[in-house]
Amino acid sequence: MACCYQVSLGGGIVAVAASSFPVNSKLKPFPALKAELPKPMASDLSPDRSIFHDASSSNPRRDLVFIVNPRGANGRTGKDWKKLLPYLRSRLDKNCNICESLTSGPYHAIDITREAIREGADAVVAVGGDGTLHEVVNGFFWAGKPVAIHNREATRSTALGMCLSSLAFVRKNDPHEAIDRIAKGLRSPVDVGVITGESEEESHYFINVADIHLSAKAGYFASRYKRFGNLCYVIGALQAFMGHKNQDLRIKVNEGEWETCSLVTALCIGNAKYFGGGMKITPNADPSSGNFEVVILQDFKWYDFILKLHRLYNGTHLSVKNVSSRSVFSIEVEDISGSGSIYVQSDGEHLGFLPRKFGILPSAIEMIC
């Protein structure tokens, strides 16, 4: 069986196979709150190293790197992954080199992804929750550019795959179907959102939904209660409502003129449709359209969410009073009060506070579909 298993050692990965090689990873994870990616550094790969033990051969087998967060979903991801391995091997061993890499902590998946892309992996597969997928997506970029640009010898781009992860993004949660899709290897280009702060050098990437104010604040608190499963979103929302005030925001759409949005409760920028445990917040978003769907909720009270929650989940809220939607390729958002306390998040990850600019990168990644 052509298989190399990888274990995490600090900021790098090491293959445990017939022989091993020294690890000299110089990449560092981006700071969570500042939402910055690291600046260019000397390459952490040398010509005689490979995360694939047979990479020097002319074997046409596909090299697949599965990035596994064993602690995801309170440890359930690790257990489900072990149960899935026999089926994975039965479907993929014939034509693929299977590499498993376990993450050691936050942001480690970013380093693993970059190294796999530079080594010419056919696909990097996120195995974990939406947070794992989010890190893998950020790993496709380095210093404001796709990592693939730095890999001049690559003959084919590295695709993104998902398994046991991102119910919010694809709404498909059957791991056996995910393995079947990976086995077929069919690809489809998808857009990626990029977020910049006051400095254009601060870049952060997302594939699903970015959001501002109440929903982002609720997500921030929900992350503290993940041990309660999807109930964490309810707890986070209740905590976010305490002391919440709708705020006037300024937005600039598609590099146009600034306009004021009064009493904003939440502003959501969707590359895809779902967030918050399955809420269909941007129902018209399409990750292959080249545009975001921006949905703005204004002057909502706490009881509005109780009365209209079902419409938020089934995606029929766009006809509700004080809800607006538009298609954009870029949007800048500022807090008129200048308080610096309006929360921002993307794919469930807290990114700090306004101001922020959101832009679309059309067909930035190929996804296994």
XYZ file of C-alpha atoms in Angstrom:
369
model
C 0.000 0.000 0.000
C 1.396 3.341 -1.040
C 0.761 5.371 2.050
C 2.700 7.771 4.204
C 1.402 8.868 7.575
C 2.324 12.266 8.910
C 2.473 13.618 12.413
C 2.673 17.212 13.533
C 5.842 18.686 14.956
C 5.503 22.367 15.787
C 5.200 24.405 12.598
C 6.045 21.635 10.162
C 5.201 18.063 9.237
C 7.303 14.958 9.012
C 6.565 11.847 6.993
C 6.883 8.560 8.825
C 7.586 6.008 6.126
C 10.554 3.898 5.063
C 12.764 6.827 5.883
C 12.281 10.295 7.258
C 13.796 13.652 6.547
C 14.663 16.719 8.605
C 11.978 19.298 9.119
C 12.957 22.925 8.653
C 9.651 24.772 8.351
C 10.061 28.544 8.582
C 6.456 29.502 7.989
C 4.488 30.888 10.890
C 0.732 30.892 11.462
C -1.084 34.167 10.907
C -2.268 36.098 13.987
C -5.942 35.311 14.562
C -7.129 38.749 15.636
C -5.153 40.813 13.155
C -6.122 38.527 10.270
C -2.703 38.844 8.678
C -0.854 36.309 6.606
C 2.917 36.009 6.999
C 5.295 37.908 4.788
C 7.505 36.037 2.297
C 10.368 34.110 3.836
C 12.987 31.727 2.561
C 11.497 28.523 1.201
C 11.051 25.821 3.819
C 11.507 23.096 1.205
C 14.780 21.779 -0.135
C 15.226 19.701 -3.335
C 15.864 16.442 -1.483
C 12.735 16.629 0.674
C 9.219 15.455 -0.070
C 6.155 14.755 2.003
C 5.553 11.870 -0.417
C 7.888 8.941 -0.029
C 7.781 8.069 -3.749
C 7.664 11.612 -5.141
C 10.931 11.090 -7.039
C 9.465 8.277 -9.148
C 7.522 8.636 -12.390
C 4.532 6.904 -10.825
C 1.370 8.640 -12.085
C -0.509 7.917 -8.880
C -2.305 10.912 -7.383
C -0.849 12.320 -4.169
C -3.605 13.200 -1.699
C -2.948 14.951 1.622
C -5.692 14.585 4.231
C -5.377 17.272 6.906
C -7.130 15.920 9.973
C -8.154 17.865 13.059
C -8.600 14.975 15.526
C -10.035 17.328 18.147
C -12.756 18.676 15.869
C -16.371 18.407 17.061
C -15.156 17.610 20.596
C -13.059 14.700 19.369
C -15.775 13.196 17.180
C -13.867 14.028 13.984
C -10.900 11.896 15.043
C -13.161 8.949 15.892
C -15.178 9.246 12.681
C -11.973 9.515 10.669
C -10.651 6.232 12.057
C -13.935 4.531 11.159
C -13.762 5.952 7.643
C -10.177 4.859 6.920
C -10.997 1.304 5.730
C -13.453 2.622 3.148
C -11.041 5.379 2.141
C -8.267 2.862 1.540
C -10.536 0.530 -0.416
C -11.522 3.380 -2.766
C -8.222 5.247 -3.086
C -5.278 2.893 -2.507
C -5.282 1.600 -6.069
C -4.591 4.943 -7.738
C -3.483 7.277 -4.958
C -0.761 7.889 -2.432
C -2.638 8.674 0.761
C -0.951 11.015 3.213
C -2.562 11.732 6.572
C -1.428 14.782 8.538
C -2.749 15.468 12.036
C -2.897 19.094 13.143
C -1.290 19.984 16.438
C -3.240 23.175 17.138
C -4.762 26.331 15.681
C -3.411 27.515 12.295
C -1.238 24.420 11.801
C -3.375 23.351 8.825
C -2.196 26.500 7.018
C 1.459 25.423 7.100
C 0.622 21.856 6.091
C -1.449 23.039 3.144
C 1.291 25.335 1.848
C 3.905 22.622 2.069
C 1.651 20.110 0.308
C 0.953 22.547 -2.540
C 4.647 23.325 -2.966
C 5.364 19.611 -3.093
C 2.863 19.210 -5.925
C 0.028 17.389 -4.171
C -2.910 16.623 -6.439
C -5.335 17.581 -3.677
C -5.450 18.760 -0.085
C -8.495 17.446 1.777
C -9.809 19.191 4.904
C -11.000 16.708 7.527
C -12.613 18.575 10.409
C -15.086 21.381 10.961
C -15.577 24.641 9.137
C -12.548 25.998 11.019
C -10.295 23.357 9.469
C -11.606 24.155 5.996
C -11.068 27.849 6.678
C -7.411 27.269 7.572
C -6.821 25.058 4.550
C -8.277 27.739 2.262
C -5.925 30.329 3.803
C -3.089 27.874 3.238
C -3.654 28.145 -0.511
C -2.343 31.724 -0.293
C 0.910 33.235 0.895
C 1.958 36.884 1.017
C -1.141 37.979 -0.889
C -0.720 35.507 -3.755
C -1.602 31.871 -4.436
C 1.067 29.512 -3.156
C 1.023 27.796 -6.559
C 2.628 30.885 -8.111
C 5.743 30.176 -6.037
C 5.857 26.576 -7.278
C 7.288 27.026 -10.771
C 7.782 23.300 -11.384
C 4.132 22.371 -10.784
C 2.428 20.863 -13.842
C -1.049 20.836 -12.321
C -2.744 22.898 -9.632
C -3.592 21.438 -6.238
C -7.322 20.966 -5.685
C -9.281 21.462 -2.475
C -11.320 18.587 -1.071
C -13.558 18.142 1.965
C -14.404 15.171 4.143
C -16.247 15.114 7.479
C -16.302 18.884 7.246
C -18.067 22.066 6.217
C -21.723 21.217 6.377
C -22.169 24.980 6.148
C -20.414 25.187 2.784
C -21.611 22.207 0.763
C -24.603 20.896 2.744
C -23.361 17.377 2.061
C -22.410 15.448 5.143
C -22.062 11.855 3.890
C -18.346 11.001 4.248
C -18.617 8.014 1.906
C -19.979 10.263 -0.832
C -17.111 12.675 -0.138
C -14.577 9.855 -0.614
C -16.309 8.815 -3.836
C -15.999 12.377 -5.150
C -12.311 12.446 -4.220
C -11.796 9.108 -5.992
C -13.335 10.495 -9.190
C -11.203 13.630 -8.903
C -13.588 15.871 -10.849
C -12.775 19.543 -10.323
C -14.707 22.779 -10.483
C -13.310 26.301 -9.977
C -14.711 28.254 -7.030
C -14.367 31.857 -5.968
C -12.615 32.939 -2.784
C -13.261 36.081 -0.762
C -10.356 38.229 0.393
C -10.552 40.616 3.333
C -8.187 43.506 3.911
C -7.968 45.937 6.797
C -6.759 49.508 6.937
C -3.482 48.286 5.470
C -3.727 46.513 2.106
C -0.960 44.185 3.304
C -3.314 42.569 5.824
C -5.091 39.847 3.837
C -7.367 37.054 4.956
C -9.325 34.590 2.836
C -12.730 32.945 3.150
C -14.770 30.540 1.061
C -18.168 30.673 2.722
C -19.643 33.729 4.510
C -18.142 36.790 6.173
C -20.342 38.791 8.504
C -20.387 41.939 10.587
C -21.873 43.138 13.887
C -24.439 40.998 15.753
C -23.961 37.731 13.875
C -20.163 38.074 14.057
C -20.370 38.848 17.763
C -22.628 35.829 18.283
C -20.116 33.669 16.412
C -17.314 34.975 18.595
C -19.149 33.937 21.754
C -20.386 30.673 20.203
C -16.777 29.571 19.667
C -16.412 29.409 23.443
C -19.222 26.858 23.740
C -18.431 24.403 20.952
C -18.549 21.558 23.454
C -22.341 21.946 23.362
C -22.577 21.217 19.631
C -25.008 23.323 17.575
C -26.454 24.643 20.836
C -23.371 26.856 20.989
C -24.946 29.150 18.371
C -27.996 29.688 20.569
C -25.824 30.432 23.597
C -23.617 32.750 21.546
C -26.622 34.633 20.165
C -28.107 35.142 23.629
C -24.806 36.461 24.947
C -24.361 38.722 21.907
C -27.816 40.242 22.390
C -26.843 41.434 25.850
C -25.978 45.102 25.426
C -26.359 44.960 21.642
C -27.146 48.180 19.778
C -27.901 48.519 16.088
C -25.306 50.779 14.487
C -25.099 53.141 11.513
C -22.502 51.922 9.021
C -20.974 53.370 5.870
C -20.541 51.109 2.855
C -18.886 51.528 -0.530
C -20.044 49.012 -3.150
C -17.991 48.128 -6.247
C -15.613 51.071 -5.728
C -18.531 53.523 -5.975
C -19.648 56.289 -3.640
C -20.023 55.934 0.114
C -23.576 55.409 1.362
C -25.056 55.178 4.843
C -26.928 52.134 6.173
C -28.804 53.090 9.323
C -29.392 50.879 12.353
C -27.579 47.846 10.974
C -28.127 44.684 12.994
C -26.003 42.419 10.818
C -24.326 42.597 7.416
C -23.432 39.325 5.699
C -21.192 38.855 2.658
C -21.864 35.471 1.109
C -19.661 33.566 -1.304
C -21.854 30.557 -0.471
C -25.282 30.282 1.146
C -25.031 28.935 4.703
C -23.534 29.838 8.074
C -24.276 29.618 11.801
C -25.111 25.921 12.003
C -27.139 25.799 8.785
C -28.745 29.244 8.478
C -29.356 30.052 4.786
C -28.334 33.648 5.258
C -27.304 34.519 1.666
C -29.661 32.283 -0.333
C -28.674 33.573 -3.782
C -24.919 33.298 -3.295
C -23.032 31.097 -5.756
C -19.301 30.379 -5.251
C -18.764 30.212 -9.013
C -20.582 33.437 -9.941
C -17.743 35.937 -9.522
C -19.836 37.964 -7.075
C -20.879 38.041 -3.431
C -24.439 38.287 -2.229
C -24.625 40.955 0.473
C -27.585 40.736 2.861
C -28.220 43.552 5.348
C -30.558 43.274 8.350
C -31.566 46.661 9.765
C -33.328 47.692 12.948
C -33.981 44.117 14.138
C -35.063 43.598 17.741
C -34.427 40.458 19.744
C -37.999 39.290 19.209
C -37.640 39.680 15.435
C -35.128 36.847 15.445
C -37.460 34.624 17.437
C -40.403 35.339 15.128
C -38.408 35.136 11.887
C -35.764 32.559 12.738
C -37.402 29.896 10.570
C -37.198 32.240 7.570
C -33.490 32.788 8.168
C -32.932 29.031 8.144
C -34.946 28.299 4.999
C -33.690 31.353 3.104
C -37.019 33.149 2.683
C -36.061 36.185 4.768
C -35.227 38.439 1.803
C -38.899 39.449 1.571
C -39.002 40.436 5.259
C -39.187 44.116 6.167
C -35.790 45.733 6.849
C -33.888 43.026 4.951
C -32.103 43.967 1.714
C -29.882 42.057 -0.704
C -27.551 42.967 -3.553
C -24.903 41.352 -5.732
C -21.429 42.907 -5.515
C -17.823 42.117 -6.376
C -16.422 44.342 -3.609
C -17.681 46.147 -0.538
C -15.995 48.352 2.044
C -17.593 48.767 5.460
C -16.867 51.371 8.126
C -18.304 52.143 11.545
C -19.554 55.736 11.446
C -19.127 56.156 15.202
C -15.483 55.087 14.988
C -15.884 53.042 18.155
C -13.758 50.173 16.876
C -16.134 47.693 18.487
C -18.063 46.281 15.511
C -17.145 42.589 15.223
C -16.030 40.963 11.971
C -15.762 37.235 11.257
C -15.445 34.920 8.271
C -16.244 31.221 8.121
C -16.828 31.386 11.872
C -13.382 32.805 12.665
C -13.096 36.092 14.572
C -11.085 38.664 12.581
C -11.237 41.718 14.780
C -13.247 44.861 14.096
C -14.217 47.342 11.370
C -13.128 48.881 9.039
C -12.690 46.126 6.445
C -12.792 45.694 2.684
C -14.159 42.523 1.063
C -13.299 41.520 -2.498
C -13.869 38.482 -4.687
C -11.159 36.372 -6.343
C -12.976 34.601 -9.201
C -12.132 30.924 -9.764
C -9.249 31.180 -7.297
C -9.268 27.511 -6.228
C -10.234 24.258 -7.927
C -12.527 22.185 -5.729
C -13.205 18.468 -5.950
C -16.939 18.240 -6.602
